[in-house]
C-alpha atoms as a PDB file:
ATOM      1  CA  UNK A   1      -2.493  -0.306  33.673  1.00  0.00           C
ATOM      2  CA  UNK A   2      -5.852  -1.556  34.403  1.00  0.00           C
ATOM      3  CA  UNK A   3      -5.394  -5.102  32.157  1.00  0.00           C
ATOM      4  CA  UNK A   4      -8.021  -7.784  33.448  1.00  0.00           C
ATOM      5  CA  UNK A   5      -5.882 -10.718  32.310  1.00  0.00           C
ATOM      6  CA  UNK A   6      -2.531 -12.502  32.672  1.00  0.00           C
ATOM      7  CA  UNK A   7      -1.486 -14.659  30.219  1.00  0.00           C
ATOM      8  CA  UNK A   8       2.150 -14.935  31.455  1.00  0.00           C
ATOM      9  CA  UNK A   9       1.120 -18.884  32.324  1.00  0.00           C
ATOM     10  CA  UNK A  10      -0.247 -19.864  29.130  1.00  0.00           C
ATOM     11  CA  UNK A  11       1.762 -21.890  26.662  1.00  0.00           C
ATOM     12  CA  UNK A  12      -0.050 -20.370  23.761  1.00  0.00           C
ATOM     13  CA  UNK A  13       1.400 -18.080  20.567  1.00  0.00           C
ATOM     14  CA  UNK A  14      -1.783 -16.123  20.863  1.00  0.00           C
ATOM     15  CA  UNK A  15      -1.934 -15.220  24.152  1.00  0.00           C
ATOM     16  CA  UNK A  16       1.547 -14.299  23.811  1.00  0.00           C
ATOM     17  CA  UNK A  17       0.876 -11.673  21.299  1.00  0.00           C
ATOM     18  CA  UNK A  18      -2.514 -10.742  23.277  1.00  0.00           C
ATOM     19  CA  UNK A  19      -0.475 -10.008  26.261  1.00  0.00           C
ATOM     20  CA  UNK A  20       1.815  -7.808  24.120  1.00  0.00           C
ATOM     21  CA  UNK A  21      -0.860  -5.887  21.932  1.00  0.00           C
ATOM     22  CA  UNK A  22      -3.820  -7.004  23.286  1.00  0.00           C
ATOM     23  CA  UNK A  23      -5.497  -4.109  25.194  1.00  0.00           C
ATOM     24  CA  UNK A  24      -7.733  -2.012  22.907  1.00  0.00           C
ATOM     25  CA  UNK A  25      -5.997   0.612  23.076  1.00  0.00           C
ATOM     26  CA  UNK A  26      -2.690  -0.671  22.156  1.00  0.00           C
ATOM     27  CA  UNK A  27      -4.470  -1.876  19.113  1.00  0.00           C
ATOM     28  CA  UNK A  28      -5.780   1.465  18.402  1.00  0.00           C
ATOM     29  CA  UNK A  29      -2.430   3.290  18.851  1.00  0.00           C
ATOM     30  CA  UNK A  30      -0.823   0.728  16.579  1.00  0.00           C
ATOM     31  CA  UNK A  31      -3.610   1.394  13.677  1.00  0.00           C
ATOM     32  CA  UNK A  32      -2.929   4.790  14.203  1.00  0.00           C
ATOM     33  CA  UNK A  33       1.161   4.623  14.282  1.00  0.00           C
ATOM     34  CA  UNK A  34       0.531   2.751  10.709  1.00  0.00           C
ATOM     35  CA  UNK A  35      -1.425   5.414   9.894  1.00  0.00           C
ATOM     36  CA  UNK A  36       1.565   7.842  10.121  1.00  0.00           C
ATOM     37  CA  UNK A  37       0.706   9.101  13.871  1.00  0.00           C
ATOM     38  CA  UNK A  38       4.360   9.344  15.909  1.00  0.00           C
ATOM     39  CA  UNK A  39       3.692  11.670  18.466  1.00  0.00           C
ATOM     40  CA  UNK A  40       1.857  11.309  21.894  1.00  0.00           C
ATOM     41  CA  UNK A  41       0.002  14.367  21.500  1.00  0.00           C
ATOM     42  CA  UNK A  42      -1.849  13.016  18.020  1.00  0.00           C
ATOM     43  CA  UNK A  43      -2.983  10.078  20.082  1.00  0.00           C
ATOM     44  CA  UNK A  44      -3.935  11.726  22.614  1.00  0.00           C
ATOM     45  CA  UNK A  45      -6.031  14.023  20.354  1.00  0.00           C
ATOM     46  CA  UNK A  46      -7.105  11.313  18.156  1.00  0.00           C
ATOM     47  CA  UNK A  47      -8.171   8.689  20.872  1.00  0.00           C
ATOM     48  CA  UNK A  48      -9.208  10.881  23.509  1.00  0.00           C
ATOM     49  CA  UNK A  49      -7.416   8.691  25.945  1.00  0.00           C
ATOM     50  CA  UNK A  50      -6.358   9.450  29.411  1.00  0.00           C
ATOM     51  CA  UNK A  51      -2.892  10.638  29.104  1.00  0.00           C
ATOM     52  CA  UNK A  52      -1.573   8.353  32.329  1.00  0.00           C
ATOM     53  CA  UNK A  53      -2.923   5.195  29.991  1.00  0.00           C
ATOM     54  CA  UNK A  54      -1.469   6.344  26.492  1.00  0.00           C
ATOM     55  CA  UNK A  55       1.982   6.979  28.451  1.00  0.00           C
ATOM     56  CA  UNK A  56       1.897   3.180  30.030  1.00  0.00           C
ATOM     57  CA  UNK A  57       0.653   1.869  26.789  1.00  0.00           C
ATOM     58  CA  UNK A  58       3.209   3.666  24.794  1.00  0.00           C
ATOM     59  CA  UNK A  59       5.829   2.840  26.981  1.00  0.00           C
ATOM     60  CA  UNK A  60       4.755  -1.026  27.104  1.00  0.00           C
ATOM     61  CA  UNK A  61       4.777  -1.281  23.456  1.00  0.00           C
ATOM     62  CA  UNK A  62       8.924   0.250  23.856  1.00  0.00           C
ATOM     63  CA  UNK A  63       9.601  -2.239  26.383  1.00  0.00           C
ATOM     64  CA  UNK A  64       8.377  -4.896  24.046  1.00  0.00           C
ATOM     65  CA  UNK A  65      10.487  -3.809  21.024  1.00  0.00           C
ATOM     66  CA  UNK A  66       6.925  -2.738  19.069  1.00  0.00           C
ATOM     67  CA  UNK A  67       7.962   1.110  18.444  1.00  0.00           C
ATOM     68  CA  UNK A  68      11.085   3.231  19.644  1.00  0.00           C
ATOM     69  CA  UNK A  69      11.850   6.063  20.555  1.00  0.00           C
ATOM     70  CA  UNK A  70      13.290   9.358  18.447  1.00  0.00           C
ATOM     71  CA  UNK A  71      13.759  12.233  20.349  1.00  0.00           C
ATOM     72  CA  UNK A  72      12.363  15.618  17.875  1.00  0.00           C
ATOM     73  CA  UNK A  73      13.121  18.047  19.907  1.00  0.00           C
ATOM     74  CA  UNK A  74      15.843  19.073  22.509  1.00  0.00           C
ATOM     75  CA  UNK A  75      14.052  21.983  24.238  1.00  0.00           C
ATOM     76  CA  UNK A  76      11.662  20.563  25.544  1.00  0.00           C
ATOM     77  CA  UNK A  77      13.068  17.330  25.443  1.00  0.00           C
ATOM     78  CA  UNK A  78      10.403  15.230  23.072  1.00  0.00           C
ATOM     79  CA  UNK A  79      10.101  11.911  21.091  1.00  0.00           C
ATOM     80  CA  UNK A  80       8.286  10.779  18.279  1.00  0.00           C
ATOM     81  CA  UNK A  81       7.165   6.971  18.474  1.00  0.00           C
ATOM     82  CA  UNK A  82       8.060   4.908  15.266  1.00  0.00           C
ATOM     83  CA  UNK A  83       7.014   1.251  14.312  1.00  0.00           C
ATOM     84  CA  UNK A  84      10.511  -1.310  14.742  1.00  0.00           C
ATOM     85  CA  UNK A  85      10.298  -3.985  12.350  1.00  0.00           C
ATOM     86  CA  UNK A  86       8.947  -6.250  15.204  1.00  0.00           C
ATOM     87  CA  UNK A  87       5.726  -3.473  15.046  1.00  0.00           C
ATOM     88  CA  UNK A  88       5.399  -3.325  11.066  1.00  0.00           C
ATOM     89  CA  UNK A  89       5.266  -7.427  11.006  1.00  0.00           C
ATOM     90  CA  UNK A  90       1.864  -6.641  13.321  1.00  0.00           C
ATOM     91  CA  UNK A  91       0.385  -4.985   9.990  1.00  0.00           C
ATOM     92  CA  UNK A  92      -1.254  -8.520   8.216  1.00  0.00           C
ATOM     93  CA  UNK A  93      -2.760  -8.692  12.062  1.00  0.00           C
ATOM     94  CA  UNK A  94      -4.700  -5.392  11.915  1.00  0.00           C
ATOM     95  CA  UNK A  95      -5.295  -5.752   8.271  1.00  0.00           C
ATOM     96  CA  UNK A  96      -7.747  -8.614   8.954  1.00  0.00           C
ATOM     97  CA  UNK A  97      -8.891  -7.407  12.002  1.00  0.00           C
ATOM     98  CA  UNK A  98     -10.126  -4.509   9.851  1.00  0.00           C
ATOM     99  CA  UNK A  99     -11.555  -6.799   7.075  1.00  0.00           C
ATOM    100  CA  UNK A 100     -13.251  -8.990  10.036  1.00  0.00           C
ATOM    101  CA  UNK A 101     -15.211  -5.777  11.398  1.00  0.00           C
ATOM    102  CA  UNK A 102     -16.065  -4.803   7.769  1.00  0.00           C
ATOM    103  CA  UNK A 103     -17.602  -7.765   7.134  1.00  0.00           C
ATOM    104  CA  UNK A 104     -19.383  -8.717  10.496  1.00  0.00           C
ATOM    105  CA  UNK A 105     -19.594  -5.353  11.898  1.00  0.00           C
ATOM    106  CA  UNK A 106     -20.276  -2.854   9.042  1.00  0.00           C
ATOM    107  CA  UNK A 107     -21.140  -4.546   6.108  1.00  0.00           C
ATOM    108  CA  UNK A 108     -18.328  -5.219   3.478  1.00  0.00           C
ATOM    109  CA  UNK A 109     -19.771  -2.589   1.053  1.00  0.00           C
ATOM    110  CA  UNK A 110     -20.078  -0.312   4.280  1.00  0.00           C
ATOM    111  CA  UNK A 111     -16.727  -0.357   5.688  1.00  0.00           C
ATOM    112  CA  UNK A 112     -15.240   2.982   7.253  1.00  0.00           C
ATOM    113  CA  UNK A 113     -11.971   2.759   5.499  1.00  0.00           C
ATOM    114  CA  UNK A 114     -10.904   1.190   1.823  1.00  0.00           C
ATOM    115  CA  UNK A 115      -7.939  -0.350   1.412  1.00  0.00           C
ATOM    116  CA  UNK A 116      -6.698  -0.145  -2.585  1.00  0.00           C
ATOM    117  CA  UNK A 117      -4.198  -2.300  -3.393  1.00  0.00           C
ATOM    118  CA  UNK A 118      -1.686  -0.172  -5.513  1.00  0.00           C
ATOM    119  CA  UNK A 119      -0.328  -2.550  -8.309  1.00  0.00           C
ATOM    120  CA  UNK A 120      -3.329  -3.229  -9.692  1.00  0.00           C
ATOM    121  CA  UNK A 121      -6.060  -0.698  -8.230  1.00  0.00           C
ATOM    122  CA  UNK A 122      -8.348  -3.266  -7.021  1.00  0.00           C
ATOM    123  CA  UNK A 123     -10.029  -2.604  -3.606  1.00  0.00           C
ATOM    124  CA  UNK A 124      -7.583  -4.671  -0.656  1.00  0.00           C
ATOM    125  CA  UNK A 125      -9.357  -7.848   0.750  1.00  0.00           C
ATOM    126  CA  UNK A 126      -6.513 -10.142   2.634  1.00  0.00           C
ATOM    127  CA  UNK A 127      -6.533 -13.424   2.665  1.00  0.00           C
ATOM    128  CA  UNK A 128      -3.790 -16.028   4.309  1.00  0.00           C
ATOM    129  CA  UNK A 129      -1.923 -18.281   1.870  1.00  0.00           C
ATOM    130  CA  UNK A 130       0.843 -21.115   2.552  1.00  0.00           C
ATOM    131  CA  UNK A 131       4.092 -19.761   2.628  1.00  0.00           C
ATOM    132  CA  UNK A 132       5.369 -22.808   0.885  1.00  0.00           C
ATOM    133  CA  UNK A 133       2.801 -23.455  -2.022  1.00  0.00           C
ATOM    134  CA  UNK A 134       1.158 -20.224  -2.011  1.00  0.00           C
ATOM    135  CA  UNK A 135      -2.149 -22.001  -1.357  1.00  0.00           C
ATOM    136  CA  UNK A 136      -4.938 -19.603  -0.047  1.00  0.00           C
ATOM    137  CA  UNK A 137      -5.521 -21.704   2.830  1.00  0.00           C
ATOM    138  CA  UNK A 138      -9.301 -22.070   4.885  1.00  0.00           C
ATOM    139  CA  UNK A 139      -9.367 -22.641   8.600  1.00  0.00           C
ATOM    140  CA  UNK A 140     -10.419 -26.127   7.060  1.00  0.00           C
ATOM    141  CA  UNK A 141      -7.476 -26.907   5.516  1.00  0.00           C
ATOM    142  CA  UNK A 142      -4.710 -26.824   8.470  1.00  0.00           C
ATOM    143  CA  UNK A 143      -4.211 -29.128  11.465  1.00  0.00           C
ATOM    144  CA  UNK A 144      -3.083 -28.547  14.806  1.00  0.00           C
ATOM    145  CA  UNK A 145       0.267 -30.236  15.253  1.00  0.00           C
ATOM    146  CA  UNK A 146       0.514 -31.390  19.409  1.00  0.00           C
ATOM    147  CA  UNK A 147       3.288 -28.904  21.034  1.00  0.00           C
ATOM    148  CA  UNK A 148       6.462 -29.915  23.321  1.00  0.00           C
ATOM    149  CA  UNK A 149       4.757 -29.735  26.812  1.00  0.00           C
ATOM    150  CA  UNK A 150       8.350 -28.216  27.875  1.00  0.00           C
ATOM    151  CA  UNK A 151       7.756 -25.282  25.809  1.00  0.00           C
ATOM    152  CA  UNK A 152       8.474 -21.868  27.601  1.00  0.00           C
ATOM    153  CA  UNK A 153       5.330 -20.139  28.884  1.00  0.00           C
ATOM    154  CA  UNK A 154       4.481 -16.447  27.680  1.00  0.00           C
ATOM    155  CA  UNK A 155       6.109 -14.931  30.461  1.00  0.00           C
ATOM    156  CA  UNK A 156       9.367 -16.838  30.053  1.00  0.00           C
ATOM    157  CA  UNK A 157       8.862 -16.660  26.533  1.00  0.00           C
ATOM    158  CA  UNK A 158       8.492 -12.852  26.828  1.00  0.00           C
ATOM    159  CA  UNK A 159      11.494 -12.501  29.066  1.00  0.00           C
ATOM    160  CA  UNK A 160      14.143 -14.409  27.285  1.00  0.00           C
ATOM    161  CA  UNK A 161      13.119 -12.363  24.296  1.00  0.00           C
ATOM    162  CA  UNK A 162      13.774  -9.215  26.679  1.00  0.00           C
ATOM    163  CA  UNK A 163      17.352 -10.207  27.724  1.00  0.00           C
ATOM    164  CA  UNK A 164      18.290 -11.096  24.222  1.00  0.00           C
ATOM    165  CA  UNK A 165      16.912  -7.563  23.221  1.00  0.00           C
ATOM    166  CA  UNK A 166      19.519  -6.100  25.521  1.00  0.00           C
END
């Protein structure tokens, strides 16, 4: 699939999630799949990706409980590809990603796309907050607590998540 890195080794939650979502295009698909795309041939328009890449991407993000399958149409046989709950929880990640590049890339008061939050009609800015206190919390304000050096790597990790999928 042409990936340059393994992460399988690494005892790490992000390089677990990079090695699930973590090609470009993946992350393009997704924004696009939360955007309301579902079938491979709006990607394929919309991206202007190979077709052999979309089809391994696609099928990775299956295989990893991201999207399933729903088969539209019986002659031909065709699917649509729809966002699993395991795929809508990525939304908070691609929400800042997109308020990152608006503020380093474009320019907050350039940004491609507005997001308005629908309550109150203010323009969308996300921020992380403590689950517990509801604390908007800084980089700053959090620790790094030392992990069990038994903990599974991102392959095993990956893999017992597969079998209990089954």
């Amino acid at each position: 699939m042409g990936r340059t890195a393994d992460y399988t080794n690494e005892r790490c939650s992000v390089a677990a999630t990079l090695e699930v979502v973590g090609d470009p295009w993946t992350l393009l698909i997704l924004r696009d799949a939360f955007a309301g795309v579902k079938r491979f041939e709006q990607w394929q328009e919309r991206l202007g990706v190979a077709r052999n890449v979309l089809a391994a991407r696609l099928k990775t993000l299956v295989g990893h409980g991201v999207m399933e399958t729903r088969r539209y149409s019986e002659r031909p046989p065709r699917h649509e590809y729809w966002l699993t709950q395991k795929g809508l929880a990525l939304s908070p990640v691609l929400l800042t990603m997109a308020e990152w590049g608006d503020q380093h890339v474009y320019g907050r008061d350039k940004s491609p796309a507005l997001f308005r939050h629908k309550s109150c009609g203010c323009a969308f800015h996300p921020v992380l907050a403590c689950e517990e206190c509801k604390e908007v919390v800084q980089r700053r304000d959090l620790e790094r607590m030392p992990q069990d050096e038994q903990m599974p790597t991102v392959g095993e990790a990956l893999e017992a998540s597969r079998i209990a999928a089954e």
